mmCIF file of the C-alpha atoms, coordinates in Angstrom:
data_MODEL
# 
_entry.id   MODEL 
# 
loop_
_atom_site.group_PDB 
_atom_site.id 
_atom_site.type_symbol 
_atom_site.label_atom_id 
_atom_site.label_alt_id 
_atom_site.label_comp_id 
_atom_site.label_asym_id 
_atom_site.label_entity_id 
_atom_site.label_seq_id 
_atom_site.pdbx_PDB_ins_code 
_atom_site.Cartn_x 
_atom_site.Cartn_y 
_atom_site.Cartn_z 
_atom_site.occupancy 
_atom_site.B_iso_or_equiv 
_atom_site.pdbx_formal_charge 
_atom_site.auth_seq_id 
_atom_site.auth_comp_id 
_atom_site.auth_asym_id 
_atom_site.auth_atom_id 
_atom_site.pdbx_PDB_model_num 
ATOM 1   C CA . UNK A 1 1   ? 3.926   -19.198 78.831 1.00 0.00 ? 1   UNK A CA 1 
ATOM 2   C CA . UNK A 1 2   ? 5.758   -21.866 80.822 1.00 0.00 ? 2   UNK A CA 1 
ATOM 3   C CA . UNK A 1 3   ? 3.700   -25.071 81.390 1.00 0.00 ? 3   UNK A CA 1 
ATOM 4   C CA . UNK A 1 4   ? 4.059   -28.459 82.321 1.00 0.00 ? 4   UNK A CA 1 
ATOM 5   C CA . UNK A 1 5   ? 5.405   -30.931 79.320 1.00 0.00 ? 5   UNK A CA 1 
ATOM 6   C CA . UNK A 1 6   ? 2.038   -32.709 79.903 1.00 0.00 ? 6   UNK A CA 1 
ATOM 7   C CA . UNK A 1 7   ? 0.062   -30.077 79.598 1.00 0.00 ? 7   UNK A CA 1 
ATOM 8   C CA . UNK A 1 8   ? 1.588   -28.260 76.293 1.00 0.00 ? 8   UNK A CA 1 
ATOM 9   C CA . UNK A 1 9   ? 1.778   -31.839 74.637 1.00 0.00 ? 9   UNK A CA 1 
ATOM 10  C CA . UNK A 1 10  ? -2.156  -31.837 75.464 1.00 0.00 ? 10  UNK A CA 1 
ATOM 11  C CA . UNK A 1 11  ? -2.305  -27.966 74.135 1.00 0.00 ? 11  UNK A CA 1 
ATOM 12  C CA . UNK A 1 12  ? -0.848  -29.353 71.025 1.00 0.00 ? 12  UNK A CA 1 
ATOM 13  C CA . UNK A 1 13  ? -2.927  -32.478 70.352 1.00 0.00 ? 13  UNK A CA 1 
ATOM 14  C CA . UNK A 1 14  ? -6.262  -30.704 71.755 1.00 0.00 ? 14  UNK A CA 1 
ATOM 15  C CA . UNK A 1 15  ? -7.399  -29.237 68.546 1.00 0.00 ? 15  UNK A CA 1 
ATOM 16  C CA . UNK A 1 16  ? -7.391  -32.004 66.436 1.00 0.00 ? 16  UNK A CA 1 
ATOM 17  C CA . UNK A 1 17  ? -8.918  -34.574 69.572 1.00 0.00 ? 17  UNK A CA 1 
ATOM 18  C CA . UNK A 1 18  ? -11.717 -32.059 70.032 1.00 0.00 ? 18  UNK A CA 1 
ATOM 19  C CA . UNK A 1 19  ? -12.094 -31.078 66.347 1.00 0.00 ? 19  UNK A CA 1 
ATOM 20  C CA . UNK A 1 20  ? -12.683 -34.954 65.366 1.00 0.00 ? 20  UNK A CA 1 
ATOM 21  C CA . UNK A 1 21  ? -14.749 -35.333 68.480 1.00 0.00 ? 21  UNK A CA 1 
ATOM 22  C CA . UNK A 1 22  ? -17.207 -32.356 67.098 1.00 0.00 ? 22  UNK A CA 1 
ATOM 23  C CA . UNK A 1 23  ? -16.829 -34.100 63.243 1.00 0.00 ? 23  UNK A CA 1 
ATOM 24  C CA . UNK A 1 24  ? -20.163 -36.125 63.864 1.00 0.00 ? 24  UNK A CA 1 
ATOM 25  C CA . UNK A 1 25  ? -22.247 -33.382 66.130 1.00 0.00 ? 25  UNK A CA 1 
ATOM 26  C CA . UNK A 1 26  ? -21.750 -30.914 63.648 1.00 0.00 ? 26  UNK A CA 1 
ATOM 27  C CA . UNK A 1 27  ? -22.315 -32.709 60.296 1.00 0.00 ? 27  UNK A CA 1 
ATOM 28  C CA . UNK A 1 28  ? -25.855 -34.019 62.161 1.00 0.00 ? 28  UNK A CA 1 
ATOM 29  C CA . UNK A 1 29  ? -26.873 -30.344 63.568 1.00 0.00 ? 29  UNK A CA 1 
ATOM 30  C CA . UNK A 1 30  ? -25.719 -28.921 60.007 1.00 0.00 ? 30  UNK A CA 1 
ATOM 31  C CA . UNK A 1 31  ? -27.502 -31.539 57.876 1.00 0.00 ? 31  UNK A CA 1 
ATOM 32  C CA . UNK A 1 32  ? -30.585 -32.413 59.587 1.00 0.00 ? 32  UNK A CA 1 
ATOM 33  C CA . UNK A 1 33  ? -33.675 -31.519 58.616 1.00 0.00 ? 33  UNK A CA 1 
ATOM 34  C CA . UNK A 1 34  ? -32.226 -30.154 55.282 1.00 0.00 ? 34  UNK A CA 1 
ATOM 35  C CA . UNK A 1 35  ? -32.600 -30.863 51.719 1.00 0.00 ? 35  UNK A CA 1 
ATOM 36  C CA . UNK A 1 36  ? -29.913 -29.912 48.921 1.00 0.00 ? 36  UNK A CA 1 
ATOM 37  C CA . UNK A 1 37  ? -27.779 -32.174 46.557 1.00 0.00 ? 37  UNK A CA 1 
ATOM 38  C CA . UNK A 1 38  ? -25.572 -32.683 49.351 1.00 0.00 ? 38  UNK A CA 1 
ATOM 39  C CA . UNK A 1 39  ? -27.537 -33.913 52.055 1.00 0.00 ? 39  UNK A CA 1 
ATOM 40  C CA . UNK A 1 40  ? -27.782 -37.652 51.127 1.00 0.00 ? 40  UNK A CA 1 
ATOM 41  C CA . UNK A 1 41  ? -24.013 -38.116 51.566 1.00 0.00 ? 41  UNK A CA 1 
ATOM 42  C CA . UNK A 1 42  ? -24.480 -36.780 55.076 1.00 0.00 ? 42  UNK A CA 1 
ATOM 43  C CA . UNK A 1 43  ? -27.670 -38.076 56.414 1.00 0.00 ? 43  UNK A CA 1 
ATOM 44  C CA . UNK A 1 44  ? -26.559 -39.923 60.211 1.00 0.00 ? 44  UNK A CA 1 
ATOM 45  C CA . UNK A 1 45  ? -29.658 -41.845 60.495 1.00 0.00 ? 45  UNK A CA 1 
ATOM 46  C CA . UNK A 1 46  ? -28.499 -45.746 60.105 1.00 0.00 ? 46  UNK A CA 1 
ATOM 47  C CA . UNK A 1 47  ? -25.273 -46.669 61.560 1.00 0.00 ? 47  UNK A CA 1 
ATOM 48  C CA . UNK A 1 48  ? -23.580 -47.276 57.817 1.00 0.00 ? 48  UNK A CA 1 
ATOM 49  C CA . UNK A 1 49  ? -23.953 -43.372 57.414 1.00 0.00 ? 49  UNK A CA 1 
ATOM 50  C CA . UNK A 1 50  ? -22.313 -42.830 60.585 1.00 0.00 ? 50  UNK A CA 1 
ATOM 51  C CA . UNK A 1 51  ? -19.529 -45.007 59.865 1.00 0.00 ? 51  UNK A CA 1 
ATOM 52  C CA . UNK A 1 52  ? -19.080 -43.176 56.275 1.00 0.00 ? 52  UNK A CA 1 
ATOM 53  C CA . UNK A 1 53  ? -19.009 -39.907 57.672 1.00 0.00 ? 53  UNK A CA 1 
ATOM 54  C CA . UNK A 1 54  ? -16.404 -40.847 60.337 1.00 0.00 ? 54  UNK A CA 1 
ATOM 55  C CA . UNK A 1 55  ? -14.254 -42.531 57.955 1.00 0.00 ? 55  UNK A CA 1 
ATOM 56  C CA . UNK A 1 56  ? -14.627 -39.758 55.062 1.00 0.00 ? 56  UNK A CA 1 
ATOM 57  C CA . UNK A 1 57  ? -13.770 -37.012 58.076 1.00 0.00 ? 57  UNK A CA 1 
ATOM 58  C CA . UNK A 1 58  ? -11.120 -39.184 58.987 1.00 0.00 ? 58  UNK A CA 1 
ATOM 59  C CA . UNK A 1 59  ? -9.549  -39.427 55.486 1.00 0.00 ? 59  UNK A CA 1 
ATOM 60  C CA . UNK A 1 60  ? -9.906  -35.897 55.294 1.00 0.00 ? 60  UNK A CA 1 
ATOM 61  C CA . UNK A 1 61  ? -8.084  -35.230 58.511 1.00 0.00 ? 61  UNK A CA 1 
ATOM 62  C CA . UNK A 1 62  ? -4.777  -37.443 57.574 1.00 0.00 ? 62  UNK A CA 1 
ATOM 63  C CA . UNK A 1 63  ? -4.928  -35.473 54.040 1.00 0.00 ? 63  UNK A CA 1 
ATOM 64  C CA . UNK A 1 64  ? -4.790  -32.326 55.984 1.00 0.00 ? 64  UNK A CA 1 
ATOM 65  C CA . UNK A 1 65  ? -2.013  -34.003 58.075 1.00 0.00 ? 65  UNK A CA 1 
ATOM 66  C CA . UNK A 1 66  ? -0.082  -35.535 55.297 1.00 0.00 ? 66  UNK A CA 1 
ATOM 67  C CA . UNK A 1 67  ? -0.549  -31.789 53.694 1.00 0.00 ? 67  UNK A CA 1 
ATOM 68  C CA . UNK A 1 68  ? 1.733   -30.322 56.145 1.00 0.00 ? 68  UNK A CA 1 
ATOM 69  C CA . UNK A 1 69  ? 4.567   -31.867 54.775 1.00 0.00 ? 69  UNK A CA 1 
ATOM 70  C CA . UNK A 1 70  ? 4.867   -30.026 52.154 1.00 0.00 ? 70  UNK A CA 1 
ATOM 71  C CA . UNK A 1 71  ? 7.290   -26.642 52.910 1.00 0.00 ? 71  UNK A CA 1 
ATOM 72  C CA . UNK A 1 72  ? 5.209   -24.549 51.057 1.00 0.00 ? 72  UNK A CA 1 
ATOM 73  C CA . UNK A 1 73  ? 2.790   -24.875 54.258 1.00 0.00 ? 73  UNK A CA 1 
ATOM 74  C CA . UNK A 1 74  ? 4.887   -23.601 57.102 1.00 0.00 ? 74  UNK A CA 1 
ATOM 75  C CA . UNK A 1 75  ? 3.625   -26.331 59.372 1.00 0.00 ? 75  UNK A CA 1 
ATOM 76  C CA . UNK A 1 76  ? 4.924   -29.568 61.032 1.00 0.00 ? 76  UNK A CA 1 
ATOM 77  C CA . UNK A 1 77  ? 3.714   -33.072 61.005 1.00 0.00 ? 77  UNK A CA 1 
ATOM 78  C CA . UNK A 1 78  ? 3.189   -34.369 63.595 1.00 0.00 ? 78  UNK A CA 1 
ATOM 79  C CA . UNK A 1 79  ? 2.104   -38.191 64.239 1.00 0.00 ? 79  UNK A CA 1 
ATOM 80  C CA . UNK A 1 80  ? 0.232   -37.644 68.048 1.00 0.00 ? 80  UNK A CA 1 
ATOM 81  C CA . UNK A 1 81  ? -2.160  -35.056 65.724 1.00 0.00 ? 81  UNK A CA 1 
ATOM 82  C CA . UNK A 1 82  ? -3.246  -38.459 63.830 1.00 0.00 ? 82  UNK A CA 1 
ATOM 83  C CA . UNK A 1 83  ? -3.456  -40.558 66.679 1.00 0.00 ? 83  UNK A CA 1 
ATOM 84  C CA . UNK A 1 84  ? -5.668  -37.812 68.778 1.00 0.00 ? 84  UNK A CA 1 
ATOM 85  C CA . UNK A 1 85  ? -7.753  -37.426 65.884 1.00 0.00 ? 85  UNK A CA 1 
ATOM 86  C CA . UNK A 1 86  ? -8.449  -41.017 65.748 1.00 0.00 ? 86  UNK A CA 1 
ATOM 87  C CA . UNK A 1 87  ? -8.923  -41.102 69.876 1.00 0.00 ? 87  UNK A CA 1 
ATOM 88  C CA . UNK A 1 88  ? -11.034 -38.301 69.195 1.00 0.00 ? 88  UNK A CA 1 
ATOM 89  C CA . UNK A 1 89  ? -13.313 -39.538 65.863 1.00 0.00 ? 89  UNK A CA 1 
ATOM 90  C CA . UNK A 1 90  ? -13.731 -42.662 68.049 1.00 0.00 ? 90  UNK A CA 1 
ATOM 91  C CA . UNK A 1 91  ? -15.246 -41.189 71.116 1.00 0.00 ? 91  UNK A CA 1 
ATOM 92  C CA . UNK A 1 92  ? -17.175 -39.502 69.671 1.00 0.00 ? 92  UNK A CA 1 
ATOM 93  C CA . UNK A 1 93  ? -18.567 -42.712 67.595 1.00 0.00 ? 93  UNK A CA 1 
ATOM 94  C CA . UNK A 1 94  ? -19.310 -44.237 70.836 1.00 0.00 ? 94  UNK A CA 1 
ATOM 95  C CA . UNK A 1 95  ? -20.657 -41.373 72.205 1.00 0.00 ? 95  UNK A CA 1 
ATOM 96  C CA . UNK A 1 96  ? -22.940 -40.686 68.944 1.00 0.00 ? 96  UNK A CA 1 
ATOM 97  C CA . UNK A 1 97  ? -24.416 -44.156 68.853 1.00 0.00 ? 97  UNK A CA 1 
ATOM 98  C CA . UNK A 1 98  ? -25.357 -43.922 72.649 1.00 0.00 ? 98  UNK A CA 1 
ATOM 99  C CA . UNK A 1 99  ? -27.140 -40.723 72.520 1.00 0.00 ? 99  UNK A CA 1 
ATOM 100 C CA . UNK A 1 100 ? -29.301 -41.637 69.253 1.00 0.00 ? 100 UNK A CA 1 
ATOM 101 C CA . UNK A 1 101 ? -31.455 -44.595 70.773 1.00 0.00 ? 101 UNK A CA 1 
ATOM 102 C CA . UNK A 1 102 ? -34.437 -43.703 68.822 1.00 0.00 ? 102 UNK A CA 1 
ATOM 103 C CA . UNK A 1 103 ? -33.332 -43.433 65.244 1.00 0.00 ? 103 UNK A CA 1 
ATOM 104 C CA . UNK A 1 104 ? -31.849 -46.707 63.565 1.00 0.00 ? 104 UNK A CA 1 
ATOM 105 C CA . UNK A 1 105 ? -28.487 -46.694 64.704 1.00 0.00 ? 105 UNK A CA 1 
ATOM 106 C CA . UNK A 1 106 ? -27.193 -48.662 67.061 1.00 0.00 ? 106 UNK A CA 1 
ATOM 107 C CA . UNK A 1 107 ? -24.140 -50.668 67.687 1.00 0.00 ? 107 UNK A CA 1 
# 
């Protein structure tokens, strides 16, 4: 397929902007309402728990990254991947705080 150099650099960073983007969304529609061992470390209801989650999916993202180094793999590093993952975690922060008025986080 023969495309724009914007648009297959966007191709190539969209997964990881829109996977960190969803990081949030899904750990609250997975988690809430639930009870297991694991649920504490992923409760979103105070803005502290946000920020951990972000920052543990976020460390788990540049591991994943940092991961692809490594031959064995068969994939390539690539720095945009980190920076669209942090555009992307970010956002969707901002956007996660805005549309939870009514629980204790807030900004």
């Amino acid at each position: 397929m023969h495309l724009w150099p914007e648009a297959g650099f966007f191709l190539g960073i969209a997964p990881n902007l829109f996977g960190s983007f969803l990081l949030p969304f899904a750990v609250y529609w997975f988690f809430n309402g639930r009870q297991n061992r694991i649920v504490p470390f992923f409760r979103l209801q105070t803005t502290t728990e946000l920020n951990q989650v972000c920052i543990m999916g976020f460390g788990m993202l540049l591991v994943n990254e940092y991961l692809q180094l490594v031959p064995v793999f068969g994939r390539t590093f690539d720095y945009y991947d980190i920076l669209s993952s942090l555009a992307g975690l970010i956002a969707s922060w901002l956007l996660f705080t805005r549309l939870q008025p009514g629980k204790a986080i807030s900004i």
